[in-house]
Amino acid sequence: MAETKTVDFWFDPACPWAWMTSRWIIEAAKLRPIHVRWNVMSLFVLNEPNLDQLPEKYRALMPKTLPAVRVATAVAQQYDNETLGRFYTALGNRIHLGAEKDAEVYIPAALEAVGLPAELADAGKSEEWDEALRASHQRGIGLVGTDVGTPVVAVENDEGVQVGLFGPVVTPAPQGEAAAKLWDGVYAVVTTPGFYELKRSRTDGPNFDNLTADL
């Protein structure tokens, strides 16, 4: 039997590309011996040093991403990995599939869907979990550098050293054997010494047509 690989996956719930990639890794884990360990990162924290240089629409958006990552961090600190993963799924169902943009709506709805206490929503308005959030963010971004974004995927190489890459960025999320084949390729490149980048310009936006709102 093949050895189970632990895949650390860093996400910001606001990012549609990260959520698409998360659906892929969940699908791949059905066919490959993969254990996904969820981690929170923050687009706000990532862009904080250069907020004044962002286009206005993105600059205005960044603070609005904080409530969800704060609540997700509170969940990560107080509950287990499986609960965090389910909460992330519930957020994505509402933010990306449901096109809900109001954190005052999608955070309580996601908490309720997962059976978590409603008062956890208060974490979204508090700095209580910011230190833990920034530490989690730094663990992920420390593997890939600051010139990328979310998601970050990391595994251990043959020497037991954790290595990571930004991505994969893919749409729509591959299903079935296609998801497994993409995992095989991602694992091959991320564990190849000296590998840094494969890239081409995106010609399609996020496509959620083959996804359903399941927990």
Short mmCIF file of C-alpha atoms in Angstrom, two decimals:
data_model
loop_
_atom_site.label_atom_id
_atom_site.label_comp_id
_atom_site.label_asym_id
_atom_site.label_seq_id
_atom_site.Cartn_x
_atom_site.Cartn_y
_atom_site.Cartn_z
CA MET A 1 0.00 0.00 0.00
CA ALA A 2 1.31 3.45 -0.92
CA GLU A 3 2.33 5.74 1.91
CA THR A 4 -0.20 8.39 2.82
CA LYS A 5 1.03 11.88 1.98
CA THR A 6 0.06 14.80 4.19
CA VAL A 7 -0.77 17.83 2.06
CA ASP A 8 -0.79 21.18 3.80
CA PHE A 9 -3.23 23.49 2.07
CA TRP A 10 -3.31 27.22 2.85
CA PHE A 11 -6.43 29.16 1.89
CA ASP A 12 -8.20 32.47 2.21
CA PRO A 13 -11.97 31.84 1.92
CA ALA A 14 -12.34 34.95 -0.25
CA CYS A 15 -10.27 33.54 -3.11
CA PRO A 16 -12.33 31.66 -5.73
CA TRP A 17 -9.22 30.06 -7.22
CA ALA A 18 -8.15 28.66 -3.86
CA TRP A 19 -11.61 27.25 -3.27
CA MET A 20 -11.58 25.65 -6.72
CA THR A 21 -8.20 24.08 -5.95
CA SER A 22 -9.49 22.85 -2.60
CA ARG A 23 -12.33 21.01 -4.35
CA TRP A 24 -9.71 19.35 -6.54
CA ILE A 25 -7.53 18.17 -3.64
CA ILE A 26 -10.59 16.79 -1.84
CA GLU A 27 -11.51 14.88 -5.00
CA ALA A 28 -7.95 13.64 -5.49
CA ALA A 29 -7.88 12.36 -1.92
CA LYS A 30 -10.67 9.94 -2.82
CA LEU A 31 -8.35 8.16 -5.26
CA ARG A 32 -4.88 8.74 -3.86
CA PRO A 33 -3.51 8.22 -0.30
CA ILE A 34 -3.68 11.90 0.65
CA HIS A 35 -4.43 13.47 4.01
CA VAL A 36 -5.29 17.18 3.65
CA ARG A 37 -4.28 19.46 6.51
CA TRP A 38 -6.07 22.80 6.26
CA ASN A 39 -4.31 26.07 7.10
CA VAL A 40 -5.46 29.68 7.00
CA MET A 41 -3.66 32.44 5.16
CA SER A 42 -4.78 35.99 4.44
CA LEU A 43 -4.90 38.07 1.29
CA PHE A 44 -5.08 41.15 3.52
CA VAL A 45 -1.89 40.20 5.37
CA LEU A 46 -0.19 39.29 2.08
CA ASN A 47 -1.01 42.66 0.51
CA GLU A 48 -0.72 44.74 3.66
CA PRO A 49 2.76 46.15 2.89
CA ASN A 50 1.59 47.41 -0.51
CA LEU A 51 -2.09 48.21 0.02
CA ASP A 52 -1.67 51.76 -1.27
CA GLN A 53 -0.29 50.41 -4.56
CA LEU A 54 -3.27 48.15 -5.32
CA PRO A 55 -6.00 49.19 -7.75
CA GLU A 56 -8.82 50.88 -5.87
CA LYS A 57 -11.29 48.00 -6.18
CA TYR A 58 -8.80 45.54 -4.67
CA ARG A 59 -7.67 47.99 -2.00
CA ALA A 60 -11.29 48.41 -0.91
CA LEU A 61 -11.83 44.63 -0.95
CA MET A 62 -8.89 43.61 1.25
CA PRO A 63 -10.30 44.64 4.67
CA LYS A 64 -13.55 42.85 3.81
CA THR A 65 -11.64 39.54 3.64
CA LEU A 66 -10.55 39.74 7.29
CA PRO A 67 -13.73 38.54 9.08
CA ALA A 68 -13.77 35.13 7.40
CA VAL A 69 -10.06 34.42 7.95
CA ARG A 70 -10.35 35.51 11.57
CA VAL A 71 -13.28 33.20 12.21
CA ALA A 72 -11.54 30.37 10.32
CA THR A 73 -8.48 30.90 12.53
CA ALA A 74 -10.64 30.74 15.64
CA VAL A 75 -12.09 27.46 14.36
CA ALA A 76 -8.59 26.14 13.62
CA GLN A 77 -7.42 27.00 17.14
CA GLN A 78 -10.43 25.57 18.97
CA TYR A 79 -11.48 22.59 16.87
CA ASP A 80 -9.91 19.87 14.75
CA ASN A 81 -8.71 19.79 11.15
CA GLU A 82 -11.86 18.08 9.89
CA THR A 83 -14.04 20.81 11.38
CA LEU A 84 -11.91 23.54 9.81
CA GLY A 85 -12.20 21.82 6.43
CA ARG A 86 -15.97 21.56 6.73
CA PHE A 87 -16.23 25.21 7.74
CA TYR A 88 -14.12 26.22 4.74
CA THR A 89 -16.43 24.20 2.50
CA ALA A 90 -19.48 25.86 4.03
CA LEU A 91 -17.97 29.32 3.50
CA GLY A 92 -17.13 28.53 -0.11
CA ASN A 93 -20.61 27.20 -0.77
CA ARG A 94 -21.99 30.57 0.20
CA ILE A 95 -19.30 32.94 -1.06
CA HIS A 96 -18.52 31.26 -4.38
CA LEU A 97 -21.45 29.03 -5.30
CA GLY A 98 -24.05 31.24 -3.68
CA ALA A 99 -22.42 34.56 -4.62
CA GLU A 100 -23.10 35.95 -1.13
CA LYS A 101 -20.81 38.94 -0.50
CA ASP A 102 -21.89 40.03 2.99
CA ALA A 103 -19.79 38.54 5.80
CA GLU A 104 -22.61 39.31 8.21
CA VAL A 105 -24.65 36.76 6.25
CA TYR A 106 -22.24 34.07 5.05
CA ILE A 107 -20.26 33.62 8.26
CA PRO A 108 -23.27 32.87 10.52
CA ALA A 109 -24.79 30.69 7.80
CA ALA A 110 -21.57 28.68 7.43
CA LEU A 111 -21.22 28.26 11.20
CA GLU A 112 -24.79 27.01 11.42
CA ALA A 113 -24.26 24.59 8.52
CA VAL A 114 -21.32 22.98 10.31
CA GLY A 115 -22.98 23.00 13.73
CA LEU A 116 -20.55 25.48 15.28
CA PRO A 117 -21.55 28.05 17.93
CA ALA A 118 -23.06 31.23 16.49
CA GLU A 119 -20.93 33.37 18.82
CA LEU A 120 -17.83 32.35 16.85
CA ALA A 121 -18.92 35.00 14.33
CA ASP A 122 -17.75 37.61 16.86
CA ALA A 123 -14.15 36.60 16.09
CA GLY A 124 -14.54 38.26 12.70
CA LYS A 125 -14.69 41.67 14.37
CA SER A 126 -11.91 41.06 16.88
CA GLU A 127 -8.11 41.11 16.80
CA GLU A 128 -8.02 38.22 19.29
CA TRP A 129 -6.93 35.65 16.71
CA ASP A 130 -4.72 37.91 14.55
CA GLU A 131 -1.44 36.66 16.01
CA ALA A 132 -2.37 33.05 15.26
CA LEU A 133 -3.63 34.08 11.81
CA ARG A 134 -0.38 35.83 10.95
CA ALA A 135 1.66 32.87 12.22
CA SER A 136 -0.33 30.44 10.07
CA HIS A 137 -0.03 32.78 7.09
CA GLN A 138 3.72 33.07 7.54
CA ARG A 139 4.20 29.30 7.71
CA GLY A 140 2.64 29.00 4.27
CA ILE A 141 4.08 32.05 2.58
CA GLY A 142 7.50 31.21 4.03
CA LEU A 143 7.53 28.16 1.77
CA VAL A 144 6.79 30.03 -1.46
CA GLY A 145 7.70 33.72 -1.11
CA THR A 146 5.62 36.88 -1.12
CA ASP A 147 5.19 37.32 -4.88
CA VAL A 148 2.40 34.72 -5.07
CA GLY A 149 -0.98 34.30 -3.41
CA THR A 150 -3.47 31.66 -2.34
CA PRO A 151 -3.64 28.67 -2.44
CA VAL A 152 -0.34 27.30 -1.22
CA VAL A 153 0.12 23.52 -1.31
CA ALA A 154 2.99 21.82 0.52
CA VAL A 155 4.22 18.24 1.00
CA GLU A 156 7.35 16.57 2.32
CA ASN A 157 9.98 15.51 -0.22
CA ASP A 158 11.99 12.29 -0.07
CA GLU A 159 14.37 13.88 2.44
CA GLY A 160 11.51 14.73 4.79
CA VAL A 161 11.72 18.47 4.06
CA GLN A 162 8.47 20.31 3.52
CA VAL A 163 8.33 22.04 0.15
CA GLY A 164 5.52 24.12 -1.27
CA LEU A 165 4.18 25.82 -4.37
CA PHE A 166 1.53 28.38 -5.13
CA GLY A 167 -1.36 26.67 -6.91
CA PRO A 168 -2.31 24.72 -8.88
CA VAL A 169 -4.67 27.25 -10.45
CA VAL A 170 -7.24 25.28 -12.41
CA THR A 171 -10.81 25.66 -13.65
CA PRO A 172 -13.11 23.86 -13.45
CA ALA A 173 -12.02 21.64 -10.57
CA PRO A 174 -10.98 18.25 -12.05
CA GLN A 175 -13.10 15.28 -11.02
CA GLY A 176 -12.43 11.58 -10.71
CA GLU A 177 -9.30 10.19 -12.33
CA ALA A 178 -8.51 13.61 -13.82
CA ALA A 179 -8.13 14.94 -10.27
CA ALA A 180 -5.87 12.04 -9.35
CA LYS A 181 -3.68 12.55 -12.44
CA LEU A 182 -3.27 16.24 -11.64
CA TRP A 183 -2.20 15.31 -8.10
CA ASP A 184 0.42 12.92 -9.49
CA GLY A 185 1.83 15.76 -11.58
CA VAL A 186 1.74 18.31 -8.79
CA TYR A 187 3.48 15.92 -6.42
CA ALA A 188 6.14 15.23 -9.03
CA VAL A 189 6.97 18.88 -9.63
CA VAL A 190 6.72 20.09 -6.04
CA THR A 191 9.17 17.41 -4.87
CA THR A 192 11.61 17.92 -7.76
CA PRO A 193 14.73 19.68 -6.43
CA GLY A 194 15.15 23.13 -7.94
CA PHE A 195 11.68 23.27 -9.51
CA TYR A 196 10.09 26.70 -9.31
CA GLU A 197 7.50 27.53 -11.90
CA LEU A 198 5.20 26.50 -14.73
CA LYS A 199 2.79 29.17 -15.94
CA ARG A 200 0.59 30.42 -18.76
CA SER A 201 -1.85 33.30 -18.96
CA ARG A 202 -5.37 32.57 -17.70
CA THR A 203 -8.04 32.80 -20.38
CA ASP A 204 -11.01 31.62 -18.25
CA GLY A 205 -12.47 32.79 -14.98
CA PRO A 206 -13.50 30.51 -12.12
CA ASN A 207 -16.02 27.94 -13.32
CA PHE A 208 -18.07 26.29 -10.57
CA ASP A 209 -20.57 24.55 -12.86
CA ASN A 210 -19.48 21.03 -11.93
CA LEU A 211 -19.53 21.66 -8.17
CA THR A 212 -22.39 21.22 -5.73
CA ALA A 213 -22.82 22.67 -2.25
CA ASP A 214 -21.93 19.58 -0.25
CA LEU A 215 -20.26 19.39 3.15
#
